[in-house]
């Protein structure tokens, strides 16, 4: 049986007092999508941008008619009275720029991964607490209509307790900017695990209710990228595939896989399956691209049912929209830095396990 299920995602009202947020964006690669995401909110003005790449700065400034353009983030933070800053630079600079933004009195929306490792992530959270400012991580895949619809079903208790899951993002060949910062450990902190795996890990953890991780067994490999780097003389010193098994204190287990290069059928495969005591879920990409679908599988009265979630895409807002909404209405924001830190602790443990060949216990300080 196939059942279409229409789910409404309602927008919360904007701040009643008409207050507006002044936003600045640092780094204008994915930062361009942040500008679009911020502009979804009627009470947000993107007033300043910063990037040392002057060509990008001019192009993006013109595209969005942004008046104040800076070749350094520090100059922007010193000159502008900003309420919120998006940090969208290579991973190595996330921590320093987040700390600088807190010093300038701003809330921060930091791109994923939160930082190069959990030690840096912890420093960022401590700085947020000291400054009395908010830190949100842009786990953007939570904000699709399908992810939101699944989360509403989880919150309604449809699945019972999740006990096993598998969450993956594989690419047949898709190393971002081969030879650039993504494949350089000193700038990125790691390869597809920290780049792509981080999204699918967060999505699964968020749907599972962020259980406390206890043990990790991980492996990393680089046969395809290493051979290509040697042949082309390009820099590449991270993995091209990572796989891990994560165990939680409630007994649940999650398998995580991520790759930029793997000999598989699909060009791009994103898939999260979670099995609960009452039902299972699947969220996956369509046509090897960046649109998504979601399903629920269950058994009732001796019959097996498949339910197809069919939410309205128009009602899914950006992460930036929801952050603005939380700040303006003084409500808790989604994807808080504390969850970003748990993700970093798991990623650190996977890399440590891959190095040692042994399981690694996680001593989470982020988890309440
Ligand atoms: N949420 C998502 O889906 C998503 C997608 C892509 C990238 N990202 C993340 O966003 C970040 C940036 O990735 P990208 O793809 O945009 O990279 P990119 O290389 O395309 O762009 C980074 C930009 O930052 C600028 N920059 C570097 N150092 C800077 C500094 N100190 N101050 C100001 N600007 C600086 C660079 O000049 C460049 O224009 C990474 O952390 C990446 O993981 C997230």
Coordinates of C-alpha atoms and ligand atoms in Angstrom, one line a residue:
X1 CA 0.0 0.0 0.0
X2 CA 1.3 3.5 -0.8
X3 CA 0.0 6.4 1.1
X4 CA 0.7 10.0 0.3
X5 CA 1.0 12.1 3.4
X6 CA 0.8 15.9 3.2
X7 CA 2.6 17.7 6.0
X8 CA 2.3 21.4 6.8
X9 CA 5.3 23.3 8.0
X10 CA 4.1 26.5 9.5
X11 CA 6.1 29.8 9.7
X12 CA 6.3 31.4 13.1
X13 CA 5.4 35.1 13.2
X14 CA 8.3 37.6 12.9
X15 CA 9.2 39.7 15.9
X16 CA 6.1 41.7 16.9
X17 CA 8.1 44.9 17.7
X18 CA 9.4 45.1 14.1
X19 CA 13.1 44.9 15.2
X20 CA 15.5 44.2 12.4
X21 CA 18.8 42.2 12.4
X22 CA 21.9 43.6 10.7
X23 CA 23.8 40.6 9.2
X24 CA 27.4 40.3 7.9
X25 CA 28.7 37.4 5.8
X26 CA 32.3 36.3 5.9
X27 CA 33.5 34.2 2.9
X28 CA 31.6 34.3 -0.3
X29 CA 31.6 30.7 -1.7
X30 CA 28.6 29.0 0.1
X31 CA 28.3 32.5 1.7
X32 CA 26.2 33.5 -1.3
X33 CA 23.6 30.9 -0.3
X34 CA 23.7 32.4 3.2
X35 CA 22.8 35.8 1.8
X36 CA 19.9 34.3 0.0
X37 CA 18.9 32.4 3.1
X38 CA 19.0 35.5 5.3
X39 CA 17.0 37.4 2.8
X40 CA 14.1 34.9 3.2
X41 CA 13.4 36.7 6.5
X42 CA 11.5 40.0 6.2
X43 CA 13.2 41.5 9.3
X44 CA 16.8 40.8 8.2
X45 CA 19.2 43.2 6.3
X46 CA 22.5 41.8 4.9
X47 CA 24.5 45.0 5.3
X48 CA 28.1 43.9 4.9
X49 CA 30.2 41.2 3.3
X50 CA 33.9 40.2 3.7
X51 CA 36.3 38.2 1.5
X52 CA 39.9 38.7 0.5
X53 CA 39.0 37.6 -3.0
X54 CA 38.2 41.0 -4.5
X55 CA 36.6 39.7 -7.6
X56 CA 34.2 37.6 -5.6
X57 CA 33.6 40.5 -3.3
X58 CA 32.6 42.9 -6.1
X59 CA 30.5 40.2 -7.9
X60 CA 28.5 39.2 -4.9
X61 CA 28.2 42.8 -3.6
X62 CA 26.7 43.8 -7.0
X63 CA 24.5 40.8 -7.2
X64 CA 22.8 41.4 -3.9
X65 CA 23.3 45.3 -3.8
X66 CA 25.2 45.1 -0.5
X67 CA 26.7 48.5 0.4
X68 CA 29.6 47.6 2.7
X69 CA 32.3 45.4 1.3
X70 CA 35.5 44.5 3.1
X71 CA 38.7 42.6 2.1
X72 CA 39.1 41.4 5.7
X73 CA 36.6 40.1 8.2
X74 CA 38.3 41.9 11.1
X75 CA 37.8 45.3 9.3
X76 CA 34.1 44.5 8.8
X77 CA 33.6 43.5 12.4
X78 CA 35.4 46.7 13.6
X79 CA 33.5 49.1 11.3
X80 CA 29.9 47.6 11.3
X81 CA 27.5 47.3 14.2
X82 CA 26.3 43.8 13.3
X83 CA 23.8 41.6 15.2
X84 CA 24.7 38.3 13.5
X85 CA 27.6 37.0 11.4
X86 CA 27.8 34.0 9.0
X87 CA 31.2 32.4 9.0
X88 CA 31.6 30.7 5.6
X89 CA 35.4 30.3 5.2
X90 CA 37.6 27.2 4.8
X91 CA 37.3 25.1 8.1
X92 CA 40.7 26.3 9.4
X93 CA 39.4 29.8 10.0
X94 CA 36.0 28.9 11.6
X95 CA 37.3 29.1 15.2
X96 CA 39.3 32.4 15.0
X97 CA 36.5 34.2 13.1
X98 CA 33.8 33.0 15.4
X99 CA 35.8 34.2 18.4
X100 CA 36.4 37.6 16.7
X101 CA 32.6 37.9 16.0
X102 CA 31.8 37.2 19.6
X103 CA 34.3 39.8 20.7
X104 CA 32.5 42.3 18.4
X105 CA 29.2 41.5 20.1
X106 CA 27.6 39.3 17.4
X107 CA 25.7 36.0 17.3
X108 CA 27.3 33.5 14.9
X109 CA 26.0 31.1 12.3
X110 CA 29.1 29.0 11.5
X111 CA 29.3 26.6 8.5
X112 CA 29.8 22.9 9.0
X113 CA 32.0 21.4 10.2
X114 CA 32.0 23.5 13.3
X115 CA 35.8 23.5 13.5
X116 CA 38.9 21.4 12.7
X117 CA 38.3 19.2 15.7
X118 CA 36.4 19.0 19.0
X119 CA 39.1 21.0 21.0
X120 CA 38.4 24.0 18.8
X121 CA 34.7 23.4 19.0
X122 CA 34.8 23.5 22.8
X123 CA 36.7 26.8 22.7
X124 CA 34.1 28.3 20.5
X125 CA 31.3 27.2 22.8
X126 CA 33.1 28.6 25.9
X127 CA 33.6 31.9 24.0
X128 CA 29.9 32.0 23.2
X129 CA 29.0 31.5 26.9
X130 CA 31.5 34.1 28.0
X131 CA 30.1 36.6 25.4
X132 CA 26.5 35.7 26.1
X133 CA 26.0 35.2 22.4
X134 CA 24.5 32.4 20.3
X135 CA 26.3 29.8 18.2
X136 CA 24.4 27.9 15.5
X137 CA 26.0 25.4 13.0
X138 CA 24.7 25.3 9.5
X139 CA 23.5 21.7 9.3
X140 CA 21.5 22.7 6.3
X141 CA 20.1 19.3 5.4
X142 CA 17.9 19.4 8.5
X143 CA 16.0 22.2 6.9
X144 CA 14.6 20.5 3.8
X145 CA 10.9 20.0 3.7
X146 CA 11.4 16.2 3.8
X147 CA 13.7 16.3 6.9
X148 CA 11.3 18.6 8.7
X149 CA 8.3 16.4 7.9
X150 CA 10.2 13.3 9.2
X151 CA 11.2 15.1 12.4
X152 CA 7.5 16.0 13.0
X153 CA 6.6 12.3 12.7
X154 CA 9.5 11.4 15.0
X155 CA 8.2 13.9 17.6
X156 CA 4.7 12.5 17.2
X157 CA 6.1 9.1 18.4
X158 CA 5.4 7.2 15.1
X159 CA 8.7 5.3 15.2
X160 CA 9.0 4.1 18.8
X161 CA 12.7 3.9 19.8
X162 CA 15.4 4.0 17.1
X163 CA 17.9 1.1 17.6
X164 CA 19.8 0.9 14.3
X165 CA 20.5 3.3 11.4
X166 CA 22.7 3.7 8.3
X167 CA 23.5 7.2 7.0
X168 CA 25.6 7.7 3.9
X169 CA 26.8 10.3 1.4
X170 CA 28.8 8.7 -1.4
X171 CA 30.1 10.2 -4.6
X172 CA 31.5 8.2 -7.5
X173 CA 33.9 11.0 -8.3
X174 CA 33.4 14.4 -6.6
X175 CA 36.4 15.8 -4.8
X176 CA 35.7 19.5 -4.4
X177 CA 38.3 21.7 -6.0
X178 CA 40.8 18.9 -6.4
X179 CA 44.3 20.2 -5.3
X180 CA 42.7 23.0 -3.2
X181 CA 41.9 23.5 0.5
X182 CA 39.2 20.8 0.8
X183 CA 41.9 18.1 0.2
X184 CA 44.5 19.7 2.4
X185 CA 44.4 18.4 6.0
X186 CA 45.9 21.6 7.5
X187 CA 43.1 23.7 6.0
X188 CA 40.1 21.3 6.1
X189 CA 40.9 18.9 9.1
X190 CA 39.8 15.9 7.0
X191 CA 38.2 14.7 3.8
X192 CA 34.7 13.5 2.9
X193 CA 34.0 12.5 6.5
X194 CA 34.3 16.0 7.8
X195 CA 32.9 17.5 4.6
X196 CA 29.9 15.3 3.6
X197 CA 29.6 12.7 6.4
X198 CA 29.1 15.6 8.9
X199 CA 25.7 16.4 7.3
X200 CA 24.4 12.8 7.2
X201 CA 25.7 12.2 10.7
X202 CA 23.9 15.3 12.0
X203 CA 20.7 14.4 10.2
X204 CA 20.6 10.9 11.7
X205 CA 21.5 12.2 15.2
X206 CA 18.9 14.9 15.1
X207 CA 16.2 12.5 14.0
X208 CA 17.4 10.0 16.8
X209 CA 17.2 12.8 19.4
X210 CA 21.0 13.2 19.7
X211 CA 21.7 10.1 21.9
X212 CA 25.0 10.1 23.8
X213 CA 27.8 8.4 21.7
X214 CA 30.0 6.0 23.7
X215 CA 32.1 3.9 21.3
X216 CA 33.3 4.4 17.7
X217 CA 35.0 2.0 15.3
X218 CA 36.2 3.8 12.1
X219 CA 38.3 3.2 9.0
X220 CA 39.5 5.6 6.3
X221 CA 40.9 4.9 2.9
X222 CA 42.4 7.0 0.0
X223 CA 43.3 4.6 -2.9
X224 CA 41.5 6.5 -5.7
X225 CA 42.5 10.1 -4.7
X226 CA 46.1 9.2 -3.8
X227 CA 46.6 7.6 -7.2
X228 CA 45.1 10.6 -8.9
X229 CA 47.1 13.1 -6.8
X230 CA 50.4 11.3 -7.6
X231 CA 49.6 11.3 -11.3
X232 CA 48.5 14.9 -11.5
X233 CA 51.0 16.4 -9.0
X234 CA 48.2 18.0 -7.0
X235 CA 48.1 18.3 -3.2
X236 CA 45.8 15.7 -1.4
X237 CA 46.5 14.3 2.1
X238 CA 43.0 13.4 3.4
X239 CA 40.8 10.3 3.0
X240 CA 38.6 9.7 -0.1
X241 CA 36.3 7.3 1.8
X242 CA 35.5 6.8 5.5
X243 CA 33.2 4.3 7.3
X244 CA 32.3 4.0 10.9
X245 CA 30.1 2.2 13.4
X246 CA 28.9 4.4 16.3
X247 CA 27.4 3.0 19.5
X248 CA 25.2 5.1 21.8
X249 CA 24.5 4.8 25.6
X250 CA 20.9 3.8 24.9
X251 CA 22.1 0.7 23.0
X252 CA 21.5 2.1 19.5
X253 CA 24.0 1.7 16.7
X254 CA 24.5 3.9 13.6
X255 CA 26.6 3.1 10.5
X256 CA 28.1 6.1 8.8
X257 CA 29.8 6.2 5.3
X258 CA 31.1 9.1 3.3
X259 CA 33.2 9.3 0.1
X260 CA 34.4 11.7 -2.6
X261 CA 35.5 8.8 -4.8
X262 CA 34.1 5.2 -4.8
X263 CA 33.4 2.8 -7.6
X264 CA 29.7 2.7 -7.2
X265 CA 26.7 3.1 -9.6
X266 CA 25.5 6.5 -8.5
X267 CA 27.2 9.8 -9.1
X268 CA 25.9 11.1 -5.8
X269 CA 24.1 9.0 -3.2
X270 CA 22.6 10.5 0.0
X271 CA 20.6 8.2 2.2
X272 CA 19.6 8.0 5.8
X273 CA 17.7 4.9 7.1
X274 CA 16.6 4.6 10.8
X275 CA 14.9 1.6 12.2
X276 CA 12.6 2.1 15.1
X277 CA 10.7 -0.3 17.3
X278 CA 7.4 0.8 15.7
X279 CA 8.5 2.0 12.2
X280 CA 11.5 2.7 10.0
X281 CA 12.3 5.8 7.9
X282 CA 14.2 6.6 4.7
X283 CA 15.3 10.1 3.6
X284 CA 17.2 10.1 0.3
X285 CA 18.2 12.2 -2.7
X286 CA 16.4 11.9 -6.0
X287 CA 18.0 11.4 -9.4
X288 CA 21.5 11.5 -7.9
X289 CA 20.9 15.3 -7.2
X290 CA 20.0 17.7 -4.5
X291 CA 16.2 17.2 -4.2
X292 CA 14.9 14.7 -1.6
X293 CA 12.2 12.2 -0.7
X294 CA 11.1 10.7 2.5
X295 CA 9.3 7.4 3.4
X296 CA 8.0 5.6 6.5
X297 CA 7.7 1.8 6.6
X298 CA 5.6 0.0 9.2
X299 CA 3.5 -3.0 10.0
X300 CA 0.0 -2.7 11.4
X301 CA -2.7 -5.3 11.9
X302 CA -0.6 -7.8 10.1
X303 CA -0.1 -5.7 7.0
X304 CA 3.0 -3.9 5.9
X305 CA 2.6 -0.2 4.9
X306 CA 4.8 2.2 3.0
X307 CA 4.0 5.9 3.6
X308 CA 5.4 8.6 1.3
X309 CA 5.8 12.0 2.9
X310 CA 4.8 14.8 0.5
X311 CA 5.5 18.1 2.2
X312 CA 5.3 21.4 0.5
X313 CA 8.7 22.7 -0.5
X314 CA 7.5 26.3 -0.4
X315 CA 7.0 25.9 3.4
X316 CA 10.6 24.9 4.2
X317 CA 12.6 27.9 5.3
X318 CA 16.4 28.3 5.3
X319 CA 18.5 27.7 8.4
X320 CA 19.2 31.5 8.3
X321 CA 15.4 32.3 8.4
X322 CA 14.9 30.0 11.4
X323 CA 17.9 31.5 13.2
X324 CA 16.7 35.0 12.7
X325 CA 13.2 33.9 13.9
X326 CA 14.7 32.4 17.1
X327 CA 16.9 35.5 17.8
X328 CA 14.1 38.0 17.2
X329 CA 11.6 36.1 19.3
X330 CA 14.2 35.1 22.0
X331 CA 13.5 31.4 21.5
X332 CA 16.1 28.6 21.4
X333 CA 17.7 28.2 18.0
X334 CA 18.0 25.0 16.0
X335 CA 21.4 23.2 15.4
X336 CA 23.1 24.7 18.4
X337 CA 26.9 24.7 18.8
X338 CA 26.5 22.0 21.5
X339 CA 25.2 19.5 18.9
X340 CA 28.0 20.6 16.5
X341 CA 30.5 19.7 19.2
X342 CA 29.0 16.2 19.7
X343 CA 29.4 15.7 15.9
X344 CA 33.1 16.9 16.1
X345 CA 33.7 14.5 19.0
X346 CA 32.4 11.6 16.9
X347 CA 34.5 12.6 13.9
X348 CA 37.6 13.0 16.0
X349 CA 37.0 9.5 17.4
X350 CA 36.5 8.0 13.9
X351 CA 39.8 9.5 12.7
X352 CA 41.5 8.3 15.9
X353 CA 40.1 4.8 15.5
X354 CA 41.1 4.8 11.8
X355 CA 44.7 5.6 12.8
X356 CA 45.0 3.1 15.6
X357 CA 42.8 0.3 14.1
X358 CA 41.1 0.0 17.5
X359 CA 37.6 1.1 18.8
X360 CA 37.7 4.5 20.6
X361 CA 35.6 5.4 23.6
X362 CA 34.1 8.9 23.5
X363 CA 34.1 11.0 26.7
X364 CA 31.6 13.6 25.7
X365 CA 31.8 16.9 27.5
X366 CA 29.3 18.6 25.2
X367 CA 26.4 16.3 26.1
X368 CA 24.2 17.5 28.9
Ligands
LIG1 N1 26.2 23.7 4.4 C1 26.6 23.3 3.2 O1 25.9 22.6 2.5 C2 27.9 23.7 2.7 C3 28.2 23.6 1.3 C4 29.5 24.0 0.9 C5 30.5 24.4 1.8 N2 30.2 24.4 3.1 C6 31.2 24.9 4.1 O2 31.3 26.3 3.9 C7 32.7 26.6 4.1 C8 33.3 27.3 2.9 O3 33.2 26.4 1.8 P1 33.1 26.9 0.3 O4 32.6 25.8 -0.5 O5 32.3 28.1 0.3 O6 34.6 27.2 0.0 P2 35.2 28.3 -1.1 O7 36.6 28.0 -1.1 O8 34.3 28.2 -2.3 O9 34.9 29.7 -0.5 C9 35.5 30.2 0.7 C10 35.7 31.7 0.6 O10 36.2 32.1 1.9 C11 37.1 33.2 1.6 N3 38.0 33.3 2.7 C12 39.1 32.5 3.0 N4 39.7 33.0 4.2 C13 38.9 34.1 4.6 C14 39.0 35.0 5.7 N5 39.9 34.8 6.6 N6 38.1 35.9 5.8 C15 37.1 36.1 4.8 N7 37.0 35.3 3.8 C16 37.9 34.3 3.6 C17 37.8 32.7 0.3 O11 38.4 33.8 -0.4 C18 36.6 32.1 -0.5 O12 36.0 33.1 -1.3 C19 33.4 25.3 4.5 O13 33.5 25.2 5.9 C20 32.5 24.2 3.9 O14 32.6 23.0 4.6 C21 28.9 24.1 3.6

